[in-house]
């Protein structure tokens, strides 16, 4: 039996690990198939406080991990296939591929969210070479350049407006004539002179030379005509999916699948089960906000464990 298991190694999970390890709670952290989370897919992070000259995403995550290990946090690689929270009281059982069954008194879910991709040729292989799923992270690198935003929701509108601070031209490509975004967000984008529009066009291929993206091939949904839009960067803003499939609906979520927590805390509807980071945040989705909620989850879990220390933790994994 473990005192506390943390699922996920993005900024939320690693911050929770640092706090819990430092509080002698001996956390076990299970890292899935993308250790370090979404930040390992970006290059330079310039808006994480404390790094005057910025820091590379993978380096930031590596440092957080080492910091947690310094205080005794244990990391194990494994894929959580399922959890059993049906008793609504600990011990909770996790079935982890490669590690077998793990029992724990408290559970912190920080499995993050994944940006949805289009799954078109040229897309995945050019992430970091002009294809991005995060305007806030990568917009700065497109100063004076032409960029495309794909999507017609609030994220696409917001990111398009944000990108006009850097790019010389921002083109929104949407698969329908109508936009899904709220009227106010649409109006803001429409009023922005740097934004141009390609509506009713389905993206079919990302084009690139040996080093970077050069264009996007789209198909007009009415005429079937194909066209190449030249660009230096392609931002995909077609939504995110929280990584919660393994929970099998045992934890309450909102309509879009994000875990709901009690306001001002990280407590889910199940006692001793906490959620932090992007898996419970569809709004801010920043490394620093994820780290902040990771800290909250650690403090919530610590208080919970102090009040519920009824199990024998001596048989550790
Ligand atoms: P949404 O699901 O609202 O919009 C996704 C957009 O991407 C839609 O235009 C959709 O087209 C398009 N899309 C989806 N899949 C594909 C695909 N395979 N190929 C091409 N286009 C595709 O996601 P958002 O991330 O924009 O927003 C998520 C939530 O967050 C919303 O509730 C939003 O209101 C909120 N939000 C709020 C903000 C704010 O208030 N400041 C800022 C950002 C987000 P289609 O319409 O045809 O399905």
PDB file of N, CA, C and O and ligand atoms in Angstrom, residues 117-118 150-156 158 174-176 180 185 203 237-240 282 285, ligand 1:
ATOM      1  N   UNK A 117      -5.174  16.723 -32.826  1.00  0.00           N
ATOM      2  CA  UNK A 117      -4.465  16.946 -34.088  1.00  0.00           C
ATOM      3  C   UNK A 117      -5.392  16.616 -35.258  1.00  0.00           C
ATOM      4  O   UNK A 117      -6.424  15.964 -35.085  1.00  0.00           O
ATOM      5  N   UNK A 118      -5.017  17.078 -36.438  1.00  0.00           N
ATOM      6  CA  UNK A 118      -5.852  16.855 -37.625  1.00  0.00           C
ATOM      7  C   UNK A 118      -5.645  15.468 -38.208  1.00  0.00           C
ATOM      8  O   UNK A 118      -6.491  14.966 -38.943  1.00  0.00           O
ATOM      9  N   UNK A 150      -5.663  27.043 -37.485  1.00  0.00           N
ATOM     10  CA  UNK A 150      -6.724  26.143 -37.942  1.00  0.00           C
ATOM     11  C   UNK A 150      -7.738  25.966 -36.819  1.00  0.00           C
ATOM     12  O   UNK A 150      -7.377  25.610 -35.693  1.00  0.00           O
ATOM     13  N   UNK A 151      -9.016  26.211 -37.143  1.00  0.00           N
ATOM     14  CA  UNK A 151     -10.085  26.071 -36.154  1.00  0.00           C
ATOM     15  C   UNK A 151     -10.992  27.286 -36.182  1.00  0.00           C
ATOM     16  O   UNK A 151     -10.606  28.354 -36.663  1.00  0.00           O
ATOM     17  N   UNK A 152     -12.194  27.108 -35.648  1.00  0.00           N
ATOM     18  CA  UNK A 152     -13.166  28.208 -35.658  1.00  0.00           C
ATOM     19  C   UNK A 152     -13.800  28.419 -34.293  1.00  0.00           C
ATOM     20  O   UNK A 152     -14.841  29.058 -34.174  1.00  0.00           O
ATOM     21  N   UNK A 153     -13.158  27.871 -33.247  1.00  0.00           N
ATOM     22  CA  UNK A 153     -13.685  28.025 -31.887  1.00  0.00           C
ATOM     23  C   UNK A 153     -13.071  29.225 -31.175  1.00  0.00           C
ATOM     24  O   UNK A 153     -12.297  29.987 -31.775  1.00  0.00           O
ATOM     25  N   UNK A 154     -13.409  29.389 -29.905  1.00  0.00           N
ATOM     26  CA  UNK A 154     -12.870  30.502 -29.123  1.00  0.00           C
ATOM     27  C   UNK A 154     -11.341  30.463 -29.058  1.00  0.00           C
ATOM     28  O   UNK A 154     -10.684  31.496 -29.106  1.00  0.00           O
ATOM     29  N   UNK A 155     -10.781  29.259 -28.949  1.00  0.00           N
ATOM     30  CA  UNK A 155      -9.311  29.151 -28.887  1.00  0.00           C
ATOM     31  C   UNK A 155      -8.695  29.714 -30.151  1.00  0.00           C
ATOM     32  O   UNK A 155      -7.713  30.467 -30.091  1.00  0.00           O
ATOM     33  N   UNK A 156      -9.244  29.345 -31.296  1.00  0.00           N
ATOM     34  CA  UNK A 156      -8.681  29.812 -32.567  1.00  0.00           C
ATOM     35  C   UNK A 156      -8.764  31.336 -32.662  1.00  0.00           C
ATOM     36  O   UNK A 156      -7.795  31.987 -33.068  1.00  0.00           O
ATOM     37  N   UNK A 158      -8.998  33.517 -30.161  1.00  0.00           N
ATOM     38  CA  UNK A 158      -8.123  34.125 -29.161  1.00  0.00           C
ATOM     39  C   UNK A 158      -6.653  34.035 -29.602  1.00  0.00           C
ATOM     40  O   UNK A 158      -5.902  35.001 -29.525  1.00  0.00           O
ATOM     41  N   UNK A 174     -10.890  27.526 -41.503  1.00  0.00           N
ATOM     42  CA  UNK A 174     -11.925  26.776 -40.793  1.00  0.00           C
ATOM     43  C   UNK A 174     -12.665  25.862 -41.767  1.00  0.00           C
ATOM     44  O   UNK A 174     -12.913  26.222 -42.910  1.00  0.00           O
ATOM     45  N   UNK A 175     -13.020  24.682 -41.276  1.00  0.00           N
ATOM     46  CA  UNK A 175     -13.621  23.706 -42.189  1.00  0.00           C
ATOM     47  C   UNK A 175     -15.067  24.041 -42.563  1.00  0.00           C
ATOM     48  O   UNK A 175     -15.603  23.490 -43.518  1.00  0.00           O
ATOM     49  N   UNK A 176     -15.707  24.902 -41.786  1.00  0.00           N
ATOM     50  CA  UNK A 176     -17.090  25.295 -42.129  1.00  0.00           C
ATOM     51  C   UNK A 176     -17.137  26.789 -42.441  1.00  0.00           C
ATOM     52  O   UNK A 176     -16.218  27.528 -42.098  1.00  0.00           O
ATOM     53  N   UNK A 180     -17.581  28.398 -34.746  1.00  0.00           N
ATOM     54  CA  UNK A 180     -18.159  27.895 -33.494  1.00  0.00           C
ATOM     55  C   UNK A 180     -17.966  28.916 -32.359  1.00  0.00           C
ATOM     56  O   UNK A 180     -18.667  28.867 -31.349  1.00  0.00           O
ATOM     57  N   UNK A 185     -15.938  36.927 -29.442  1.00  0.00           N
ATOM     58  CA  UNK A 185     -14.596  36.511 -29.883  1.00  0.00           C
ATOM     59  C   UNK A 185     -14.488  36.590 -31.404  1.00  0.00           C
ATOM     60  O   UNK A 185     -13.458  36.982 -31.955  1.00  0.00           O
ATOM     61  N   UNK A 203      -8.240  21.358 -44.225  1.00  0.00           N
ATOM     62  CA  UNK A 203      -6.792  21.142 -44.382  1.00  0.00           C
ATOM     63  C   UNK A 203      -6.530  19.693 -44.773  1.00  0.00           C
ATOM     64  O   UNK A 203      -7.101  18.771 -44.178  1.00  0.00           O
ATOM     65  N   UNK A 237      -5.694  24.713 -33.561  1.00  0.00           N
ATOM     66  CA  UNK A 237      -6.507  25.095 -32.390  1.00  0.00           C
ATOM     67  C   UNK A 237      -7.888  24.484 -32.535  1.00  0.00           C
ATOM     68  O   UNK A 237      -8.894  25.179 -32.647  1.00  0.00           O
ATOM     69  N   UNK A 238      -7.909  23.152 -32.583  1.00  0.00           N
ATOM     70  CA  UNK A 238      -9.198  22.476 -32.791  1.00  0.00           C
ATOM     71  C   UNK A 238      -9.661  21.780 -31.507  1.00  0.00           C
ATOM     72  O   UNK A 238     -10.475  20.876 -31.542  1.00  0.00           O
ATOM     73  N   UNK A 239      -9.135  22.223 -30.386  1.00  0.00           N
ATOM     74  CA  UNK A 239      -9.589  21.698 -29.103  1.00  0.00           C
ATOM     75  C   UNK A 239      -8.579  20.767 -28.442  1.00  0.00           C
ATOM     76  O   UNK A 239      -7.583  20.367 -29.054  1.00  0.00           O
ATOM     77  N   UNK A 240      -8.835  20.478 -27.171  1.00  0.00           N
ATOM     78  CA  UNK A 240      -8.003  19.563 -26.392  1.00  0.00           C
ATOM     79  C   UNK A 240      -8.880  18.448 -25.839  1.00  0.00           C
ATOM     80  O   UNK A 240     -10.077  18.643 -25.653  1.00  0.00           O
ATOM     81  N   UNK A 282      -9.780  23.588 -18.389  1.00  0.00           N
ATOM     82  CA  UNK A 282      -9.898  23.820 -19.838  1.00  0.00           C
ATOM     83  C   UNK A 282      -9.660  25.283 -20.168  1.00  0.00           C
ATOM     84  O   UNK A 282      -9.668  25.677 -21.314  1.00  0.00           O
ATOM     85  N   UNK A 285      -4.658  26.497 -18.775  1.00  0.00           N
ATOM     86  CA  UNK A 285      -3.758  25.562 -19.450  1.00  0.00           C
ATOM     87  C   UNK A 285      -2.316  26.045 -19.578  1.00  0.00           C
ATOM     88  O   UNK A 285      -1.671  25.863 -20.608  1.00  0.00           O
TER      89      UNK A 285
HETATM   90  P1  LIG B   1     -14.006  24.048 -29.722  1.00  0.00           P
HETATM   91  O1  LIG B   1     -14.389  22.624 -29.631  1.00  0.00           O
HETATM   92  O2  LIG B   1     -14.939  25.095 -29.217  1.00  0.00           O
HETATM   93  O3  LIG B   1     -13.743  24.400 -31.270  1.00  0.00           O
HETATM   94  C1  LIG B   1     -12.971  23.553 -32.052  1.00  0.00           C
HETATM   95  C2  LIG B   1     -12.912  24.113 -33.469  1.00  0.00           C
HETATM   96  O4  LIG B   1     -12.049  23.286 -34.231  1.00  0.00           O
HETATM   97  C3  LIG B   1     -14.260  24.152 -34.182  1.00  0.00           C
HETATM   98  O5  LIG B   1     -14.294  25.235 -35.061  1.00  0.00           O
HETATM   99  C4  LIG B   1     -14.228  22.834 -34.959  1.00  0.00           C
HETATM  100  O6  LIG B   1     -14.983  22.856 -36.160  1.00  0.00           O
HETATM  101  C5  LIG B   1     -12.775  22.746 -35.336  1.00  0.00           C
HETATM  102  N1  LIG B   1     -12.368  21.357 -35.545  1.00  0.00           N
HETATM  103  C6  LIG B   1     -12.525  20.319 -34.681  1.00  0.00           C
HETATM  104  N2  LIG B   1     -11.993  19.196 -35.212  1.00  0.00           N
HETATM  105  C7  LIG B   1     -11.517  19.551 -36.437  1.00  0.00           C
HETATM  106  C8  LIG B   1     -10.861  18.841 -37.465  1.00  0.00           C
HETATM  107  N3  LIG B   1     -10.584  17.539 -37.348  1.00  0.00           N
HETATM  108  N4  LIG B   1     -10.522  19.504 -38.589  1.00  0.00           N
HETATM  109  C9  LIG B   1     -10.761  20.827 -38.731  1.00  0.00           C
HETATM  110  N5  LIG B   1     -11.386  21.564 -37.784  1.00  0.00           N
HETATM  111  C10 LIG B   1     -11.747  20.922 -36.649  1.00  0.00           C
HETATM  112  O7  LIG B   1     -12.544  24.130 -29.031  1.00  0.00           O
HETATM  113  P2  LIG B   1     -11.797  25.410 -28.413  1.00  0.00           P
HETATM  114  O8  LIG B   1     -10.444  24.894 -28.003  1.00  0.00           O
HETATM  115  O9  LIG B   1     -11.844  26.544 -29.325  1.00  0.00           O
HETATM  116  O10 LIG B   1     -12.624  25.772 -27.095  1.00  0.00           O
HETATM  117  C11 LIG B   1     -12.803  24.807 -26.056  1.00  0.00           C
HETATM  118  C12 LIG B   1     -13.609  25.431 -24.935  1.00  0.00           C
HETATM  119  O11 LIG B   1     -12.841  26.432 -24.282  1.00  0.00           O
HETATM  120  C13 LIG B   1     -14.873  26.122 -25.451  1.00  0.00           C
HETATM  121  O12 LIG B   1     -15.889  25.935 -24.532  1.00  0.00           O
HETATM  122  C14 LIG B   1     -14.480  27.575 -25.501  1.00  0.00           C
HETATM  123  O13 LIG B   1     -15.572  28.447 -25.358  1.00  0.00           O
HETATM  124  C15 LIG B   1     -13.513  27.682 -24.315  1.00  0.00           C
HETATM  125  N6  LIG B   1     -12.561  28.767 -24.517  1.00  0.00           N
HETATM  126  C16 LIG B   1     -12.874  29.993 -24.013  1.00  0.00           C
HETATM  127  C17 LIG B   1     -12.048  31.055 -24.185  1.00  0.00           C
HETATM  128  C18 LIG B   1     -12.418  32.354 -23.616  1.00  0.00           C
HETATM  129  O14 LIG B   1     -13.556  32.519 -23.213  1.00  0.00           O
HETATM  130  N7  LIG B   1     -11.532  33.307 -23.566  1.00  0.00           N
HETATM  131  C19 LIG B   1     -10.765  30.937 -24.924  1.00  0.00           C
HETATM  132  C20 LIG B   1     -10.548  29.608 -25.442  1.00  0.00           C
HETATM  133  C21 LIG B   1     -11.419  28.583 -25.242  1.00  0.00           C
HETATM  134  P3  LIG B   1     -16.584  22.607 -36.135  1.00  0.00           P
HETATM  135  O15 LIG B   1     -17.185  23.853 -35.574  1.00  0.00           O
HETATM  136  O16 LIG B   1     -16.887  22.358 -37.584  1.00  0.00           O
HETATM  137  O17 LIG B   1     -16.810  21.394 -35.285  1.00  0.00           O
END
